[in-house]
mmCIF file with all atom_site columns, C-alpha atoms in Angstrom:
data_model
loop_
_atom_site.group_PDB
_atom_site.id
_atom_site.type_symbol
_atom_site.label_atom_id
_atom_site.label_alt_id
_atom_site.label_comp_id
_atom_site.label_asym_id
_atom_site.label_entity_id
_atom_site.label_seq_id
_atom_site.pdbx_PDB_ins_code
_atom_site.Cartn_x
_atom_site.Cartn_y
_atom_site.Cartn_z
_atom_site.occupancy
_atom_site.B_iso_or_equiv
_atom_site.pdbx_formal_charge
_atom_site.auth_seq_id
_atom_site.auth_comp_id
_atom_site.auth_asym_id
_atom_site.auth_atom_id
_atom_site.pdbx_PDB_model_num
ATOM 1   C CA . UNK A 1 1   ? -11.968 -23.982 33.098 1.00 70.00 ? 1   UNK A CA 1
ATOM 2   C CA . UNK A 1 2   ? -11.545 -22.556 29.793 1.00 68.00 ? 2   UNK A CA 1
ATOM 3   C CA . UNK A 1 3   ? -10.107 -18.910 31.977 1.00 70.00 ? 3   UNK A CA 1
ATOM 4   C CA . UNK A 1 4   ? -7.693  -21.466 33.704 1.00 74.00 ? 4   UNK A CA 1
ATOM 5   C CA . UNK A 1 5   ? -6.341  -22.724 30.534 1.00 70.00 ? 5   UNK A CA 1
ATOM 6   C CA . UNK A 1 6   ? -6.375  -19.381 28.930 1.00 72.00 ? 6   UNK A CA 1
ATOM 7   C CA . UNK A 1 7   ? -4.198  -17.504 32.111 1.00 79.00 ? 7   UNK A CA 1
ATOM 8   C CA . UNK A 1 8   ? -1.349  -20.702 31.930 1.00 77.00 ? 8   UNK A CA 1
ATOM 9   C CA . UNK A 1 9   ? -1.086  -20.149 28.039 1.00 77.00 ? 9   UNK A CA 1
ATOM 10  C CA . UNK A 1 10  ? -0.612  -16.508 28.686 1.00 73.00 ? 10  UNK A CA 1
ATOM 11  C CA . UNK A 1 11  ? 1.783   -17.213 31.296 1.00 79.00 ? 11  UNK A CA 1
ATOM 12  C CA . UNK A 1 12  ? 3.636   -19.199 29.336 1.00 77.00 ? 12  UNK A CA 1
ATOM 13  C CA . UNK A 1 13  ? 4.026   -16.968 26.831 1.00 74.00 ? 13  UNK A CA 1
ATOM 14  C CA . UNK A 1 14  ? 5.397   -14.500 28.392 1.00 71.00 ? 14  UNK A CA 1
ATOM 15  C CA . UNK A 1 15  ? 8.001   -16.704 30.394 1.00 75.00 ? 15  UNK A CA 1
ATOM 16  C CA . UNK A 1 16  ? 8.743   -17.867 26.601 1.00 74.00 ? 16  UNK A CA 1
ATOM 17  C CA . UNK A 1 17  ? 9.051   -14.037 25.746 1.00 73.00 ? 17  UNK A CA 1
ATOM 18  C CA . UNK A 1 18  ? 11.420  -13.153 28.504 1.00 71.00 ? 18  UNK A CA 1
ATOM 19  C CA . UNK A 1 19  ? 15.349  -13.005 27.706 1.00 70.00 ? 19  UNK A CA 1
ATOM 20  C CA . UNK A 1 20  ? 17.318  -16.091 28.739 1.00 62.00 ? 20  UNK A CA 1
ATOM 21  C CA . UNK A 1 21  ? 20.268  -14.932 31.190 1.00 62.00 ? 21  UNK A CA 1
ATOM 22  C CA . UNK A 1 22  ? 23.490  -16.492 30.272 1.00 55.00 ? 22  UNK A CA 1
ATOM 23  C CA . UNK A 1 23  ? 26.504  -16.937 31.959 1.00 51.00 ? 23  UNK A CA 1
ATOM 24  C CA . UNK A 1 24  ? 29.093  -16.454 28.726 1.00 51.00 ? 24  UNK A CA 1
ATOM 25  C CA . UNK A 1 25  ? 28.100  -12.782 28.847 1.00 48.00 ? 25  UNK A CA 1
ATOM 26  C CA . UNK A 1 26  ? 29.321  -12.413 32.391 1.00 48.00 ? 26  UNK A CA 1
ATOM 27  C CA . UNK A 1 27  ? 32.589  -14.265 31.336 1.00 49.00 ? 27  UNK A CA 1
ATOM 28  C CA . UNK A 1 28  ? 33.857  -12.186 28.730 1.00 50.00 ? 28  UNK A CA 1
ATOM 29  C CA . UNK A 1 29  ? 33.126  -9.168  30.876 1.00 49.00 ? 29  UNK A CA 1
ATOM 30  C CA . UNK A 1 30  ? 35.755  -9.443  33.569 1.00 49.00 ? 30  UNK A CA 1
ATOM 31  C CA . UNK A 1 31  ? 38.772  -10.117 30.488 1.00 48.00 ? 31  UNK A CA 1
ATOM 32  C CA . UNK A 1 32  ? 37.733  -7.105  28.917 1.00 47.00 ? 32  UNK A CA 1
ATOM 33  C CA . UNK A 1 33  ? 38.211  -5.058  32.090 1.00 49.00 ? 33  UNK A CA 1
ATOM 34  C CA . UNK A 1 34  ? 41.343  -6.624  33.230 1.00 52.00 ? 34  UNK A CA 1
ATOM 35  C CA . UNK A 1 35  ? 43.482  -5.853  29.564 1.00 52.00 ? 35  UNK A CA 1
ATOM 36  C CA . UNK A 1 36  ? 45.016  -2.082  29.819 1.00 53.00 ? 36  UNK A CA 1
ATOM 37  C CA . UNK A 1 37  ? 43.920  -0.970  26.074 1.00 54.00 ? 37  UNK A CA 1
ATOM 38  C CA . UNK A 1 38  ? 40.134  -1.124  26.020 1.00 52.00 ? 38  UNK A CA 1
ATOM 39  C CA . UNK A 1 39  ? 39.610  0.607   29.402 1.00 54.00 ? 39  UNK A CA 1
ATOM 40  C CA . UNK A 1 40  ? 40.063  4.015   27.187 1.00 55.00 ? 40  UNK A CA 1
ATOM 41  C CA . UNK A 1 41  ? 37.918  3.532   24.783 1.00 57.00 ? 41  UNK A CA 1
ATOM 42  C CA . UNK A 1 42  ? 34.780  2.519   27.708 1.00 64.00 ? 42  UNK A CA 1
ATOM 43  C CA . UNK A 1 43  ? 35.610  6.248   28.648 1.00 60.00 ? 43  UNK A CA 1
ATOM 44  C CA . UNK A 1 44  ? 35.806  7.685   25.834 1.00 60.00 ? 44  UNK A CA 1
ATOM 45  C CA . UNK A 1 45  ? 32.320  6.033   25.110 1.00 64.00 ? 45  UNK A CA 1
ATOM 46  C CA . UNK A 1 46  ? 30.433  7.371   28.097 1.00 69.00 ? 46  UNK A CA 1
ATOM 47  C CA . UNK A 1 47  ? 31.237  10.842  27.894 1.00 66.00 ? 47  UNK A CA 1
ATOM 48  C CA . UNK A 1 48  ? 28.323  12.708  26.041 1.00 68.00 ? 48  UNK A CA 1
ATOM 49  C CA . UNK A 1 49  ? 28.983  14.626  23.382 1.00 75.00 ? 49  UNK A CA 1
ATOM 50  C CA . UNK A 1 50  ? 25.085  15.943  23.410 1.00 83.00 ? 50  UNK A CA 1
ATOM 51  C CA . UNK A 1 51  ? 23.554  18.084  26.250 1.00 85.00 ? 51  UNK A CA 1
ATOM 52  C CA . UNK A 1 52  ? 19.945  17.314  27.431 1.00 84.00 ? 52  UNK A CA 1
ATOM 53  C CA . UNK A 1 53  ? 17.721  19.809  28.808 1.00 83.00 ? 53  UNK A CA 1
ATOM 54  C CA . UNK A 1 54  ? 14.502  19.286  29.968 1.00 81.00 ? 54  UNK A CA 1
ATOM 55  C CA . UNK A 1 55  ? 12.030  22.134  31.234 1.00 76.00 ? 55  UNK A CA 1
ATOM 56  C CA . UNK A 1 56  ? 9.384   21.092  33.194 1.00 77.00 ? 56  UNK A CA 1
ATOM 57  C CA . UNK A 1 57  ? 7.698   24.687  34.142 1.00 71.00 ? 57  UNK A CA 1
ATOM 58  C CA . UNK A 1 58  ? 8.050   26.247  30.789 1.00 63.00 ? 58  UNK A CA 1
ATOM 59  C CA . UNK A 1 59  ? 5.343   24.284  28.652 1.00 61.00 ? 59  UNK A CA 1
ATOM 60  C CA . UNK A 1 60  ? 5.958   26.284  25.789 1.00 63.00 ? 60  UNK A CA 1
ATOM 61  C CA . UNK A 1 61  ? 3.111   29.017  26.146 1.00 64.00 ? 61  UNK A CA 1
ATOM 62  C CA . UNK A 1 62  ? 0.634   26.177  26.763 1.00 65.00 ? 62  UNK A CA 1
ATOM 63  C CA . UNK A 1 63  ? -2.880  27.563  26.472 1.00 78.00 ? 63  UNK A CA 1
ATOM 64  C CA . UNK A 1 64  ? -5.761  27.236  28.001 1.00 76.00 ? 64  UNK A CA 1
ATOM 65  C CA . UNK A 1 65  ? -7.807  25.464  25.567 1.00 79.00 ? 65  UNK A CA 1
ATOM 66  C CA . UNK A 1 66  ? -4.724  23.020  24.957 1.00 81.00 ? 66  UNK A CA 1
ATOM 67  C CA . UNK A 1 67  ? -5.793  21.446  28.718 1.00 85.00 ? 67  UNK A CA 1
ATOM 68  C CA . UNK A 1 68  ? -7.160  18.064  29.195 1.00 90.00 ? 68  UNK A CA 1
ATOM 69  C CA . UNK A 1 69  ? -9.241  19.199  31.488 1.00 92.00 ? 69  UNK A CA 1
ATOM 70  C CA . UNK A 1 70  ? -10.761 22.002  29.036 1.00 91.00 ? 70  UNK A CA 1
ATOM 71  C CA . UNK A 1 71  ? -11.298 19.872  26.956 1.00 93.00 ? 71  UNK A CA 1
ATOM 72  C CA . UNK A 1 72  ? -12.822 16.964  28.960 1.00 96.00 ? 72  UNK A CA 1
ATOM 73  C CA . UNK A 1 73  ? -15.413 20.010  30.219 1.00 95.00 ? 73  UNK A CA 1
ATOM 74  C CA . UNK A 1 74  ? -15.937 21.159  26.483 1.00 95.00 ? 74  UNK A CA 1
ATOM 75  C CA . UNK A 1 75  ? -16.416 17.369  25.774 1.00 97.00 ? 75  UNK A CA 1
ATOM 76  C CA . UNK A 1 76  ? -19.202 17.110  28.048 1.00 98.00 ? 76  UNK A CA 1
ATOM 77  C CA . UNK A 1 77  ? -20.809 20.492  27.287 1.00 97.00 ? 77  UNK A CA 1
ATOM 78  C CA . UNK A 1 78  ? -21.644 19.380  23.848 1.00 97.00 ? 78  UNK A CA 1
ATOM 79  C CA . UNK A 1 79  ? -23.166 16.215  24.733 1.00 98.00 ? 79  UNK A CA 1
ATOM 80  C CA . UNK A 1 80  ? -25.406 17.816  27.118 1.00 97.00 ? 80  UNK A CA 1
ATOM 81  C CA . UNK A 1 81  ? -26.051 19.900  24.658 1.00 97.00 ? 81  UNK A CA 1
ATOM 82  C CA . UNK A 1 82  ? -26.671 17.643  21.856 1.00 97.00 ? 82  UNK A CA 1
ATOM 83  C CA . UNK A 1 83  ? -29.018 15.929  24.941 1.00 96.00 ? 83  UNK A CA 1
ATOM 84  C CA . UNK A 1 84  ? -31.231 18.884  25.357 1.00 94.00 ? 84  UNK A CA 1
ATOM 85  C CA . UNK A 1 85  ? -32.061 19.254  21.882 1.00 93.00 ? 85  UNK A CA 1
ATOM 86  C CA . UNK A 1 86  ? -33.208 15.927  20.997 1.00 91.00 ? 86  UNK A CA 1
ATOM 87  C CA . UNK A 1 87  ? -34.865 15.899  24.413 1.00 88.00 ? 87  UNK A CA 1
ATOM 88  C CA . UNK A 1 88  ? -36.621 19.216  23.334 1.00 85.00 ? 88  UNK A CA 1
ATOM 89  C CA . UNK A 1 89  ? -37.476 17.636  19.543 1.00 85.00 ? 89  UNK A CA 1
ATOM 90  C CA . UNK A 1 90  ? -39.141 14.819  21.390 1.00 83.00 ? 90  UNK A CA 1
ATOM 91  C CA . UNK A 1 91  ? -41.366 16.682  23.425 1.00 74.00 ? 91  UNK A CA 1
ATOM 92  C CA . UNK A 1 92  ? -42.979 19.507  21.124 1.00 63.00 ? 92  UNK A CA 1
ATOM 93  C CA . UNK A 1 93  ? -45.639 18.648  18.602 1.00 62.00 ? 93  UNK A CA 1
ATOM 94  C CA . UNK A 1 94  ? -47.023 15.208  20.188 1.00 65.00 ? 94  UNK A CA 1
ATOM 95  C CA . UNK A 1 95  ? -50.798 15.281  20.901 1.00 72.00 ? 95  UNK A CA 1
ATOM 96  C CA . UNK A 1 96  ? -52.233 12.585  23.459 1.00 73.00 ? 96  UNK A CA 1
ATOM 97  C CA . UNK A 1 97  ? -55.980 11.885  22.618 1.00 78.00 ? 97  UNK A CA 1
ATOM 98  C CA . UNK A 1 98  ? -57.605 9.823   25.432 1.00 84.00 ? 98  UNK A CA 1
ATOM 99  C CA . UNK A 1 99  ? -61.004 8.360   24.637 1.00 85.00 ? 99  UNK A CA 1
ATOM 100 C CA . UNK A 1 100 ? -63.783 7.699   27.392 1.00 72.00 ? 100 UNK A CA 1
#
């Protein structure tokens, strides 16, 4: 019950968090378009005066141990390792004295 009440809370919340659509902001629109004078100005706004370039084969001389995946493998190389040695620590030096 309690999960019930929890998910329609949550739900709420984010209905309560979503941005209310209102129709005045689609009313002014069409005014501004339909005056002469401001239609410059909307170009001269959406030109760019910055070029973007994005390289997705050149990563910069990435190296090798810069990988996720090196370092996911190196990750789990030094637990194993850390794993043998207290493995080995446990083992050595215990004597088992069974009496009859």
């Amino acid at each position: 019950m309690r999960g019930v009440l929890l998910s329609l809370v949550c739900a709420a919340g984010l209905m309560a968090a979503l941005p209310a659509k209102s129709s005045a902001a689609f009313a002014t629109a069409p005014a501004a378009v339909s005056s002469g004078a401001p239609a410059p100005v909307v170009v001269a706004l959406q030109v760019p005066d910055k070029t973007i370039e994005v390289n997705i084969g050149d990563r910069g001389g990435a190296r090798w141990y810069r990988s996720p995946v090196w370092i996911a493998i190196g990750a789990l190389a030094i637990v194993v390792i850390l794993l043998l040695i207290i493995v080995a620590a446990r083992v050595g030096g215990g004597t088992t004295i069974v009496k009859d």
